[in-house]
Coordinates of C-alpha atoms in Angstrom, one line a residue:
Chain A
M20 CA 34.2 35.9 2.2
P21 CA 31.7 33.6 0.6
G22 CA 28.3 34.8 -0.5
M23 CA 29.5 37.8 -2.4
T24 CA 28.7 38.5 -6.0
W25 CA 31.4 38.3 -8.7
Y26 CA 31.1 40.4 -11.7
R27 CA 31.8 38.7 -15.0
I28 CA 33.0 40.5 -18.1
A29 CA 30.5 40.2 -20.9
A30 CA 30.9 41.6 -24.4
A31 CA 28.5 44.4 -25.2
P32 CA 27.7 44.1 -28.9
T33 CA 25.4 47.1 -29.0
I34 CA 28.2 49.4 -28.0
L35 CA 30.4 50.6 -30.8
M36 CA 33.7 52.2 -30.8
V37 CA 34.0 54.9 -33.5
L38 CA 37.6 55.7 -34.0
T39 CA 37.9 59.0 -35.7
T40 CA 41.4 59.8 -35.2
A41 CA 43.8 62.6 -35.6
V42 CA 47.4 61.6 -35.0
A43 CA 49.3 64.3 -33.2
C44 CA 52.2 65.7 -35.1
G45 CA 51.3 63.9 -38.3
D46 CA 48.6 63.5 -40.9
P47 CA 45.4 62.2 -39.7
K48 CA 45.0 58.5 -40.6
A49 CA 42.0 56.3 -40.8
L50 CA 42.1 53.4 -38.4
K51 CA 41.1 49.8 -38.6
D52 CA 38.1 48.8 -36.6
T53 CA 39.6 47.6 -33.4
S54 CA 43.3 48.1 -33.6
I55 CA 45.3 51.3 -33.3
V56 CA 48.9 52.3 -33.7
V57 CA 50.1 54.7 -31.0
P58 CA 53.0 56.7 -32.3
K59 CA 55.4 58.4 -30.0
A60 CA 53.4 61.6 -30.0
G61 CA 50.3 59.8 -29.0
V62 CA 46.9 59.4 -30.7
E63 CA 43.5 60.9 -30.2
T64 CA 40.4 58.8 -30.7
H65 CA 36.7 59.4 -30.2
L66 CA 34.5 56.9 -28.4
V67 CA 30.7 56.9 -28.7
A68 CA 27.9 54.5 -27.9
S69 CA 25.9 53.7 -31.1
K70 CA 22.6 54.1 -29.3
A71 CA 21.6 55.8 -26.1
E72 CA 20.1 52.6 -24.8
A73 CA 23.4 50.9 -25.3
A74 CA 24.4 52.4 -22.0
C75 CA 24.7 49.9 -19.1
Q76 CA 21.7 49.5 -16.8
D77 CA 21.9 49.7 -13.1
D78 CA 24.0 46.6 -12.4
C79 CA 26.8 47.0 -14.8
T80 CA 29.8 49.2 -15.5
P81 CA 31.1 50.0 -19.0
V82 CA 34.8 49.4 -19.2
L83 CA 37.3 50.3 -22.0
I84 CA 39.6 47.4 -22.7
I85 CA 42.9 48.0 -24.3
D86 CA 44.9 44.9 -25.2
V87 CA 48.6 45.1 -26.2
Q88 CA 50.2 41.7 -27.0
K89 CA 53.7 43.1 -27.0
F90 CA 55.0 46.4 -26.0
P91 CA 58.2 47.7 -27.7
D92 CA 61.2 47.4 -25.4
A93 CA 61.4 51.2 -25.1
V94 CA 57.8 51.6 -23.9
N95 CA 56.7 50.8 -20.4
G96 CA 53.0 51.4 -20.8
L97 CA 50.2 53.7 -21.9
Q98 CA 48.6 56.8 -20.5
I99 CA 44.9 56.8 -21.3
E100 CA 43.1 60.1 -20.9
A101 CA 39.3 60.0 -21.2
T102 CA 37.3 63.2 -21.3
P103 CA 33.5 63.2 -21.7
S104 CA 32.8 65.0 -24.9
G105 CA 32.2 68.7 -24.6
S106 CA 33.7 68.7 -21.1
A107 CA 36.6 70.7 -19.9
A108 CA 40.0 69.2 -20.0
K109 CA 40.1 69.1 -16.3
D110 CA 37.3 66.6 -16.3
A111 CA 39.6 64.0 -17.9
M112 CA 40.3 60.8 -16.2
I113 CA 43.9 60.0 -16.5
H114 CA 45.0 56.4 -16.1
K115 CA 48.5 55.1 -16.5
H116 CA 48.8 51.4 -17.1
F117 CA 52.0 49.5 -17.4
K118 CA 53.0 46.3 -19.1
S119 CA 53.3 43.1 -17.2
H120 CA 56.4 41.0 -16.9
D121 CA 55.9 39.3 -20.2
G122 CA 55.8 42.6 -22.1
A123 CA 52.0 42.4 -22.7
G124 CA 49.2 44.3 -21.1
S125 CA 45.4 44.1 -21.0
F126 CA 44.1 47.2 -19.3
M127 CA 40.6 48.0 -18.0
V128 CA 39.5 51.6 -17.7
P129 CA 36.0 52.1 -16.2
L130 CA 33.8 54.6 -18.0
D131 CA 30.9 56.6 -16.7
K132 CA 27.8 55.2 -18.3
T133 CA 26.1 58.6 -18.8
S134 CA 29.2 60.1 -20.3
L135 CA 29.6 57.1 -22.6
A136 CA 26.2 57.8 -24.1
N137 CA 27.4 61.2 -25.1
G138 CA 30.9 60.1 -26.1
Y139 CA 34.4 60.3 -24.9
D140 CA 37.5 62.0 -26.3
L141 CA 40.4 59.6 -25.8
K142 CA 44.0 60.4 -25.8
I143 CA 46.4 57.5 -25.7
K144 CA 50.1 58.2 -25.2
P145 CA 53.0 55.8 -24.7
I146 CA 55.1 56.0 -21.6
Y147 CA 58.7 55.6 -22.6
R148 CA 61.5 54.3 -20.5
V149 CA 63.6 57.1 -19.3
Q150 CA 66.7 55.5 -20.7
M151 CA 65.1 55.1 -24.1
A152 CA 63.4 58.4 -24.4
N153 CA 64.8 59.0 -27.9
D154 CA 63.4 55.8 -29.2
Q155 CA 60.7 56.3 -31.9
S156 CA 59.0 52.9 -31.7
S157 CA 55.2 52.9 -32.1
T158 CA 53.0 50.7 -30.0
L159 CA 50.4 48.5 -31.6
V160 CA 47.2 48.2 -29.6
D161 CA 45.9 44.9 -30.8
Q162 CA 42.4 45.5 -29.6
I163 CA 40.4 48.4 -28.2
R164 CA 36.9 47.8 -27.2
V165 CA 34.1 48.5 -24.7
E166 CA 32.7 45.7 -22.5
E167 CA 30.1 45.7 -19.8
I168 CA 31.0 44.3 -16.5
R169 CA 27.8 43.0 -15.1
R170 CA 26.7 40.7 -12.3
Chain B
M7 CA 32.1 93.0 -18.5
E8 CA 31.0 91.7 -15.1
I9 CA 29.4 88.4 -14.4
K10 CA 27.5 87.9 -11.2
R11 CA 28.7 84.9 -9.3
R12 CA 25.2 83.3 -9.3
Q13 CA 24.9 83.6 -13.1
F14 CA 28.3 82.2 -13.5
L15 CA 27.6 79.2 -11.3
Q16 CA 24.5 78.5 -13.2
A17 CA 26.4 78.5 -16.4
S18 CA 29.3 76.4 -15.3
T19 CA 28.2 74.0 -12.6
A20 CA 30.5 71.3 -13.9
V21 CA 33.5 73.5 -13.9
M22 CA 32.9 74.5 -10.3
A23 CA 33.5 71.0 -9.4
L24 CA 37.1 71.9 -9.8
G25 CA 38.9 71.0 -6.6
L26 CA 36.1 68.8 -5.4
T27 CA 36.8 65.9 -7.7
D28 CA 39.5 64.9 -5.3
G29 CA 37.0 65.0 -2.5
V30 CA 38.6 62.0 -0.9
S31 CA 42.0 61.9 0.5
L32 CA 44.3 59.3 1.7
L33 CA 45.2 59.1 5.4
S34 CA 48.6 57.7 5.9
G35 CA 50.7 56.1 8.6
H36 CA 49.4 55.6 12.0
Q37 CA 46.6 58.1 11.5
A38 CA 44.9 55.5 9.4
A39 CA 45.8 52.6 11.5
K40 CA 42.3 51.4 12.2
A41 CA 43.1 47.8 11.7
A42 CA 42.4 45.7 14.7
N43 CA 46.0 45.2 15.7
S44 CA 46.8 45.0 19.4
P45 CA 49.9 46.9 20.4
T46 CA 51.9 43.7 21.1
K47 CA 50.9 41.8 18.0
R48 CA 53.6 41.4 15.3
V49 CA 52.6 43.2 12.2
R50 CA 54.3 44.2 9.0
C51 CA 55.7 47.7 9.3
D52 CA 56.5 50.6 7.0
V53 CA 60.2 50.2 6.0
N54 CA 60.7 54.0 6.6
A55 CA 59.0 53.9 10.0
S56 CA 61.1 54.1 13.1
I57 CA 61.0 50.8 14.9
S58 CA 62.0 51.0 18.6
D59 CA 62.5 47.4 19.5
S60 CA 64.4 46.1 16.6
D61 CA 65.8 47.1 13.3
H62 CA 63.6 45.3 10.8
V63 CA 65.6 46.5 7.8
A64 CA 68.8 45.1 9.2
A65 CA 67.0 41.8 9.9
Y66 CA 65.7 41.7 6.4
E67 CA 69.2 42.4 5.0
R68 CA 70.6 39.5 7.1
A69 CA 67.8 37.2 5.9
V70 CA 68.5 38.0 2.3
R71 CA 72.2 37.4 2.7
L72 CA 71.6 34.1 4.4
M73 CA 69.3 33.0 1.6
M74 CA 71.7 34.1 -1.0
D75 CA 74.4 32.0 0.7
R76 CA 72.2 29.0 -0.1
N77 CA 72.3 29.6 -3.8
S78 CA 75.3 27.3 -4.1
N79 CA 72.9 24.4 -3.8
P80 CA 70.5 24.6 -6.8
N81 CA 68.2 22.1 -5.2
D82 CA 67.7 24.1 -2.0
P83 CA 64.1 25.4 -2.0
L84 CA 65.0 27.9 0.7
S85 CA 67.7 29.7 -1.4
W86 CA 67.2 33.2 -2.8
E87 CA 67.4 31.9 -6.4
S88 CA 64.8 29.2 -5.8
Q89 CA 62.3 31.7 -4.5
A90 CA 62.8 33.8 -7.7
Q91 CA 62.3 30.7 -9.8
I92 CA 59.0 30.1 -8.1
H93 CA 57.8 33.5 -9.5
Q94 CA 59.4 32.8 -12.9
N95 CA 57.5 29.5 -13.3
H96 CA 54.3 29.9 -11.4
C97 CA 53.2 33.5 -10.8
P98 CA 49.7 34.5 -12.1
H99 CA 49.4 37.9 -13.6
G100 CA 46.6 39.6 -15.4
N101 CA 43.9 37.4 -13.8
W102 CA 42.0 37.0 -10.6
W103 CA 44.6 34.8 -8.8
F104 CA 47.2 37.7 -8.9
L105 CA 46.4 39.0 -5.4
P106 CA 45.8 35.7 -3.5
W107 CA 48.8 33.9 -5.1
H108 CA 51.2 36.8 -4.1
R109 CA 49.7 36.8 -0.6
A110 CA 50.7 33.2 -0.1
Y111 CA 54.0 33.7 -1.8
L112 CA 54.9 36.5 0.6
F113 CA 53.8 34.4 3.6
H114 CA 56.1 31.5 2.7
F115 CA 59.0 33.8 1.9
E116 CA 58.5 35.5 5.2
S117 CA 58.5 32.1 6.9
I118 CA 61.8 31.2 5.3
C119 CA 63.2 34.5 6.5
Q120 CA 62.1 33.6 10.0
K121 CA 63.7 30.2 9.7
V122 CA 67.1 31.5 8.5
L123 CA 67.0 34.2 11.2
S124 CA 65.8 31.9 13.9
D125 CA 63.3 34.6 14.7
P126 CA 59.6 33.6 14.5
D127 CA 58.6 37.2 15.2
F128 CA 60.2 38.6 12.0
R129 CA 57.8 40.3 9.7
L130 CA 58.5 41.6 6.2
P131 CA 58.6 45.4 6.1
Y132 CA 56.6 47.1 3.3
W133 CA 57.5 50.0 1.1
N134 CA 54.7 52.6 1.1
W135 CA 55.4 54.1 -2.2
S136 CA 52.4 56.4 -1.9
K137 CA 54.1 58.2 0.9
D138 CA 57.8 57.7 0.2
R139 CA 58.2 57.5 -3.6
A140 CA 61.9 56.8 -3.9
V141 CA 63.4 53.4 -3.4
P142 CA 64.4 53.3 0.3
A143 CA 68.0 54.4 0.8
A144 CA 69.0 51.1 2.4
F145 CA 68.5 49.4 -1.0
W146 CA 71.3 51.5 -2.6
D147 CA 74.1 50.5 -0.3
E148 CA 76.4 48.3 -2.5
R149 CA 78.0 46.8 0.6
T150 CA 74.8 45.1 1.6
S151 CA 72.6 42.3 0.2
L152 CA 69.8 44.8 -0.5
Y153 CA 71.6 46.4 -3.4
H154 CA 70.7 45.0 -6.8
P155 CA 72.5 46.0 -10.0
G156 CA 70.8 47.1 -13.1
R157 CA 68.0 49.2 -11.8
E158 CA 67.0 51.9 -14.2
I159 CA 65.6 54.2 -11.5
R160 CA 68.2 56.3 -9.7
P161 CA 68.6 56.9 -5.9
N162 CA 66.2 59.6 -4.7
E163 CA 64.3 59.4 -8.0
E164 CA 60.6 59.3 -7.2
I165 CA 57.9 57.1 -8.7
D166 CA 55.4 59.2 -10.7
G167 CA 52.5 60.4 -8.5
E168 CA 50.0 59.4 -11.3
V169 CA 51.2 55.8 -10.7
V170 CA 51.4 55.6 -6.9
G171 CA 49.9 58.9 -5.6
R172 CA 46.7 59.9 -4.0
V173 CA 44.5 59.9 -7.2
P174 CA 45.1 56.3 -8.4
I175 CA 45.2 54.9 -4.9
N176 CA 41.9 56.6 -3.9
R177 CA 40.4 55.4 -7.1
I178 CA 41.5 51.8 -6.4
L179 CA 40.1 52.0 -2.8
A180 CA 36.9 53.6 -3.8
N181 CA 36.3 51.2 -6.7
N182 CA 33.2 49.1 -6.1
V183 CA 33.5 46.7 -9.0
D184 CA 35.3 43.5 -7.9
V185 CA 36.9 42.7 -11.2
L186 CA 38.6 46.0 -11.4
L187 CA 40.3 45.2 -8.1
Y188 CA 41.1 41.5 -8.5
S189 CA 41.8 41.6 -12.3
G190 CA 39.9 39.6 -14.8
A191 CA 38.3 36.2 -14.5
T192 CA 39.5 33.2 -16.4
R193 CA 37.5 30.4 -18.0
T194 CA 39.9 27.6 -17.0
D195 CA 41.6 26.5 -13.9
N196 CA 45.0 27.5 -15.3
Q197 CA 46.5 30.1 -13.0
R198 CA 48.6 31.5 -15.7
A199 CA 45.8 32.1 -18.2
P200 CA 45.8 35.6 -19.5
G201 CA 43.1 38.1 -18.7
S202 CA 42.6 41.8 -18.1
Q203 CA 44.3 43.6 -15.3
G204 CA 42.6 45.6 -12.6
E205 CA 44.0 49.0 -11.8
L206 CA 45.9 47.9 -8.6
E207 CA 47.8 45.4 -10.8
S208 CA 48.4 47.5 -13.9
T209 CA 49.1 50.9 -12.4
P210 CA 51.0 50.9 -9.1
H211 CA 52.0 47.2 -9.3
N212 CA 53.2 47.1 -12.9
G213 CA 54.3 50.7 -12.7
V214 CA 56.7 50.2 -9.8
H215 CA 58.1 47.1 -11.5
S216 CA 58.6 48.9 -14.8
L217 CA 59.9 52.2 -13.5
I218 CA 62.5 50.5 -11.2
G219 CA 63.4 48.5 -14.3
G220 CA 66.2 46.0 -14.6
E221 CA 65.2 42.6 -13.3
M222 CA 62.3 44.2 -11.5
G223 CA 60.6 44.5 -14.8
S224 CA 60.8 40.8 -15.5
F225 CA 59.5 37.5 -14.2
L226 CA 62.7 37.2 -12.2
S227 CA 61.9 40.4 -10.3
P228 CA 62.2 38.6 -6.9
R229 CA 65.9 38.6 -7.4
D230 CA 65.8 42.3 -6.5
P231 CA 65.3 42.5 -2.7
I232 CA 62.9 45.5 -3.1
F233 CA 60.4 43.1 -4.8
W234 CA 59.2 41.7 -1.5
L235 CA 58.6 45.1 0.1
H236 CA 56.8 46.3 -3.0
H237 CA 54.5 43.3 -3.0
A238 CA 53.9 43.6 0.8
N239 CA 52.5 47.1 0.0
V240 CA 50.3 45.7 -2.9
D241 CA 49.0 43.2 -0.4
R242 CA 48.4 46.0 2.2
I243 CA 46.3 47.9 -0.4
W244 CA 44.3 44.8 -1.0
R245 CA 43.8 44.5 2.8
S246 CA 42.8 48.1 2.9
W247 CA 40.2 47.6 0.1
S248 CA 38.8 44.6 1.9
E249 CA 38.3 46.6 5.1
L250 CA 36.6 49.3 3.2
H251 CA 34.3 46.9 1.3
Q252 CA 33.1 44.6 4.1
H253 CA 35.7 41.9 3.3
R254 CA 34.0 41.3 0.0
S255 CA 35.5 38.5 -2.1
I256 CA 34.6 36.2 -5.0
E257 CA 32.0 33.5 -4.8
D258 CA 32.8 31.8 -8.1
K259 CA 33.9 28.3 -7.4
L260 CA 36.5 28.4 -10.1
W261 CA 38.3 31.1 -8.2
R262 CA 37.6 29.8 -4.7
D263 CA 38.6 26.2 -5.3
H264 CA 41.7 26.7 -7.4
K265 CA 44.9 25.4 -5.9
L266 CA 47.6 28.0 -5.9
T267 CA 50.9 26.5 -6.7
T268 CA 53.8 26.2 -5.9
F269 CA 55.3 27.3 -2.7
F270 CA 57.8 25.8 -0.2
D271 CA 57.4 26.1 3.6
A272 CA 60.3 26.7 5.9
G273 CA 61.0 23.0 6.1
G274 CA 61.5 22.8 2.3
K275 CA 58.2 21.0 1.8
E276 CA 56.1 21.8 -1.3
I277 CA 52.9 23.5 -0.4
T278 CA 49.7 24.5 -2.3
H279 CA 46.8 26.6 -1.0
V280 CA 43.2 26.7 -2.0
T281 CA 42.5 30.3 -3.1
A282 CA 39.6 30.9 -0.7
S283 CA 41.9 30.3 2.2
T284 CA 43.9 33.5 1.5
E285 CA 40.8 35.5 2.6
D286 CA 41.9 34.6 6.2
Y287 CA 44.5 37.3 6.2
Q288 CA 45.7 36.5 9.7
Q289 CA 46.7 33.0 8.7
F290 CA 48.9 34.6 6.1
N291 CA 50.4 37.3 8.3
A292 CA 48.7 40.0 6.2
E293 CA 48.5 42.4 9.1
Y294 CA 50.0 45.8 8.9
D295 CA 50.8 48.7 11.1
A296 CA 48.6 51.0 9.0
L297 CA 45.9 50.5 6.4
E298 CA 44.9 53.1 3.8
T299 CA 41.4 54.6 3.8
V300 CA 39.5 57.4 2.1
D301 CA 38.4 60.4 4.1
T302 CA 35.3 62.0 2.6
L303 CA 35.4 64.8 5.2
N304 CA 38.8 66.1 4.2
P305 CA 38.9 67.3 0.6
V306 CA 42.3 67.6 -0.9
R307 CA 41.6 71.1 -2.2
K308 CA 39.3 73.2 -0.1
M309 CA 36.9 75.5 -1.9
S310 CA 37.1 78.1 0.9
A311 CA 40.1 79.5 -0.9
F312 CA 37.9 80.3 -3.9
A313 CA 35.3 82.0 -1.7
L314 CA 38.0 84.1 -0.2
T315 CA 39.3 85.2 -3.6
S316 CA 35.8 86.2 -4.6
K317 CA 35.3 88.2 -1.4
S318 CA 38.6 90.0 -1.7
L319 CA 37.6 91.1 -5.2
G320 CA 34.5 92.8 -3.9
G321 CA 31.5 90.8 -3.0
N322 CA 30.1 88.5 -5.6
R323 CA 31.9 89.9 -8.6
L324 CA 34.3 88.0 -10.7
V325 CA 37.0 89.2 -12.9
S326 CA 36.3 88.8 -16.6
F327 CA 37.3 89.9 -20.0
S328 CA 35.2 89.4 -23.1
A329 CA 35.5 89.9 -26.8
D330 CA 33.4 89.2 -29.9
V331 CA 34.8 86.8 -32.5
G332 CA 34.9 88.7 -35.7
D333 CA 36.2 87.7 -39.1
L334 CA 39.1 85.4 -38.3
G335 CA 40.3 85.0 -41.9
D336 CA 42.3 82.0 -42.9
S337 CA 44.3 81.9 -39.7
G338 CA 41.4 81.2 -37.4
S339 CA 43.1 83.4 -34.8
M340 CA 42.3 86.6 -32.9
K341 CA 44.4 88.9 -30.8
L342 CA 43.0 89.8 -27.4
A343 CA 44.3 92.7 -25.4
I344 CA 43.3 91.3 -22.1
D345 CA 43.2 93.7 -19.2
N346 CA 45.2 93.8 -16.0
P347 CA 42.7 92.1 -13.7
I348 CA 42.7 89.0 -16.0
K349 CA 46.4 89.1 -16.2
N350 CA 46.6 89.1 -12.4
S351 CA 44.2 86.2 -12.3
I352 CA 46.4 84.3 -14.7
A353 CA 49.4 84.9 -12.5
L354 CA 47.5 83.7 -9.4
A355 CA 46.1 80.6 -11.1
S356 CA 49.3 79.5 -12.8
A357 CA 51.7 80.1 -9.9
P358 CA 50.8 77.0 -7.8
L359 CA 50.9 74.9 -10.9
L360 CA 54.5 76.1 -11.6
A361 CA 55.6 75.7 -8.0
S362 CA 58.0 72.9 -7.3
E363 CA 56.1 71.9 -4.1
E364 CA 52.4 71.0 -4.0
K365 CA 50.4 74.1 -3.2
S366 CA 46.7 74.7 -2.8
V367 CA 44.9 76.2 -5.7
D368 CA 43.4 79.6 -4.7
S369 CA 42.5 80.9 -8.1
V370 CA 41.4 79.6 -11.5
V371 CA 41.2 81.1 -15.0
L372 CA 38.3 79.9 -17.1
M373 CA 37.8 80.3 -20.8
K374 CA 34.2 80.5 -22.0
I375 CA 33.5 80.0 -25.7
E376 CA 30.1 81.1 -26.5
G377 CA 27.5 81.1 -29.2
I378 CA 28.5 78.2 -31.4
S379 CA 25.8 77.5 -34.0
V380 CA 26.8 74.1 -35.2
K381 CA 26.3 73.5 -38.9
N382 CA 28.1 70.2 -39.1
T383 CA 28.1 68.0 -36.1
D384 CA 31.0 65.9 -37.4
T385 CA 33.3 68.9 -37.1
R386 CA 35.3 69.2 -33.9
L387 CA 36.9 72.4 -32.7
R388 CA 40.3 72.7 -31.1
V389 CA 41.3 75.8 -29.1
F390 CA 44.8 77.0 -28.7
I391 CA 46.4 80.1 -27.0
N392 CA 49.6 81.7 -28.3
C393 CA 50.2 79.1 -30.9
D394 CA 52.3 80.3 -33.8
N395 CA 50.9 78.3 -36.7
P396 CA 48.0 76.2 -35.4
S397 CA 46.7 73.4 -37.7
P398 CA 45.0 70.1 -37.4
N399 CA 48.5 68.6 -37.1
T400 CA 49.5 70.7 -34.1
P401 CA 50.0 68.2 -31.3
I402 CA 47.6 68.1 -28.5
G403 CA 50.6 67.9 -26.2
S404 CA 51.5 71.5 -27.3
P405 CA 51.7 73.9 -24.3
S406 CA 49.2 76.1 -26.3
Y407 CA 46.5 73.5 -26.3
V408 CA 43.4 74.2 -24.3
A409 CA 40.7 71.8 -25.4
T410 CA 38.8 70.0 -28.1
I411 CA 35.1 70.7 -28.4
N412 CA 33.1 67.8 -29.7
F413 CA 29.6 68.3 -31.0
F414 CA 28.5 64.7 -31.0
G415 CA 24.8 64.4 -30.4
V416 CA 24.1 68.1 -31.0
G417 CA 21.0 68.7 -33.2
H418 CA 20.4 71.8 -35.3
G419 CA 18.5 74.7 -33.9
Q420 CA 19.2 73.9 -30.3
H421 CA 19.4 76.5 -27.6
G422 CA 17.0 79.0 -29.3
G423 CA 19.4 79.8 -32.0
E424 CA 21.9 81.4 -29.7
G425 CA 24.3 78.6 -30.1
L426 CA 26.2 76.5 -27.6
D427 CA 28.5 77.6 -24.8
F428 CA 31.5 75.7 -23.5
I429 CA 33.8 76.5 -20.6
F430 CA 37.2 75.3 -19.9
N431 CA 39.7 75.7 -17.1
C432 CA 42.8 77.1 -18.9
S433 CA 45.0 77.7 -15.8
S434 CA 47.3 74.8 -16.7
T435 CA 47.6 76.0 -20.3
F436 CA 48.8 79.4 -19.0
A437 CA 51.2 77.7 -16.7
K438 CA 52.6 75.6 -19.6
L439 CA 52.8 78.7 -21.8
K440 CA 54.7 80.6 -19.1
K441 CA 57.0 77.6 -18.5
S442 CA 57.8 77.4 -22.2
G443 CA 58.3 81.1 -22.6
L444 CA 55.2 81.5 -24.9
Y445 CA 53.5 83.9 -22.5
N446 CA 55.3 86.5 -20.4
G447 CA 52.4 87.5 -18.1
S448 CA 52.1 91.1 -19.5
S449 CA 51.5 90.9 -23.3
D450 CA 48.4 90.4 -25.3
I451 CA 47.3 86.9 -26.2
K452 CA 46.3 85.1 -29.3
V453 CA 43.4 82.7 -29.3
S454 CA 43.2 80.2 -32.2
F455 CA 40.3 78.0 -33.4
V456 CA 41.2 74.9 -35.5
P457 CA 38.4 72.9 -37.0
I458 CA 39.0 69.2 -37.3
A459 CA 37.0 66.7 -39.4
G460 CA 35.5 64.5 -36.7
R461 CA 34.4 61.3 -38.3
N462 CA 36.6 61.2 -41.4
A463 CA 39.8 63.0 -40.7
K464 CA 40.6 63.1 -44.5
E465 CA 37.7 65.4 -45.2
P466 CA 38.2 69.2 -44.9
A467 CA 36.8 71.0 -41.9
V468 CA 35.4 74.4 -42.2
L469 CA 35.5 76.9 -39.3
S470 CA 32.3 78.6 -40.2
D471 CA 30.5 75.3 -39.4
V472 CA 31.5 75.7 -35.7
K473 CA 32.6 79.2 -35.3
P474 CA 32.0 80.8 -31.9
K475 CA 30.5 84.3 -31.5
R476 CA 32.3 85.3 -28.3
V477 CA 35.2 84.5 -26.1
T478 CA 35.3 85.3 -22.4
F479 CA 38.0 84.8 -19.8
V480 CA 37.0 84.6 -16.2
G481 CA 39.2 84.9 -13.2
L482 CA 37.8 83.3 -10.1

């Protein structure tokens, strides 16, 4: 129906992603600013807002964007588990996002603006094809960032 | 140690939300059929529903066969292969034309089915994968046109509930941000411009494509006859969302005025549609025997079961076991000789999680970690139960893993010097420990604390910076 409002995606430069990562089943490794390698065992990251006021105002929603230009053939998608820092594991939001027909994927995970101000613990795990469960390919997440969806 | 229920509730309000976070549920089938469909009106029906007046699966099988017969003419736009090539060459994915384009694509495919069947009343069935998660049996019969070779999924294998089950579908329906439903906007009038995908596209839509596998995972997915029933259900979820959100749509002219290309009508004539026209769902036969909705009055997990447990244990008392954290040494671990009431609570809480069928949760075991005086806010603390050699490299996927405590934003000297308390539901940890043979239900347990350098993982982390004073298990 006409007359409704469309939300546009706008970059939110005041929100920073701090990736302080421990790779499961391996030595912790420092990560580049906005890309991340997801090994078979998955990866943990930590997401915080740089300033409390960086949180969205009333008319916007913070969204975690995860861009993968090319998934390995053995990997169907990613499981993204976001837990507000200090919360119980049961409070985690679990999203499973799958690659598109072209083998790429750009996924949006909505975040709670209050929780974002305190930080999120993120776990990102690959979803392997059943038939290729023994494959060890890592998945390169080309970009991981937070954007505000606002009116 | 006993904890009064009121005290406990005050201390752990967030945890008591357990079971209420799924406070919406999905009505299915005719119970949810609130769409304004008159009884005589032709609508798309659930492929697994019993249809009294005709066999819509048999009709669909016949239509597919007749269209496949036309493949011998590569220029026939009504052939099965030509329809697949439309998808290969024109389908938008990852942008805001994903839903309207596929609505029009379904409509014209359905029109061609009607033409080859000489049956204007034919409607595509849909596959309600939320309710029946295995590919319908008719699509595995090699004697029919509905069979398609190369699928990776097996007969009777169900699609993961985290992809098509109640939680993601409720989240999609309840979502109030348009872009998260429609997928991302584009800056140009190119319907194949890449963008970000909304959850309806990237989770159940992409998930079903990927998990079925074979050609269903590719741009030529319409070659598999299940494609059309899958997309009819995606369209049904869009219709359901529209009904729940006052038929909201997009006002941006770039979206509204875009010409969706390219389709062929039943006469073989090339057709385009202005995107905004797809909002008229009746014009595109997007009418279904049932729509999905959310029911805020019918929580999935009822809290009454918890009240009953508490009462049966004697008024407002909870079962608990507590121990001081002494000198942990280098291992960071402590043995706990938990008592029988807590062991019983663990058994009650883990049993439904280990059951093969979905069962209501009547009990929960919580772990309270108390009195952490944080000396270094960059340090994080991981907690494990019954882990042999816990270290920073122990995977978080370990069955022993309970939680990671993060002290971001915590200042020194908070909470009157008594330190911080954290509480976790560890029912699922005990269920995993039992399943993997790491806890037998009767022995003592070992709790381990592993400090992790938070902001620079290469720096050493010291347990004394975040060491708790006390650990309490609570059975509720």
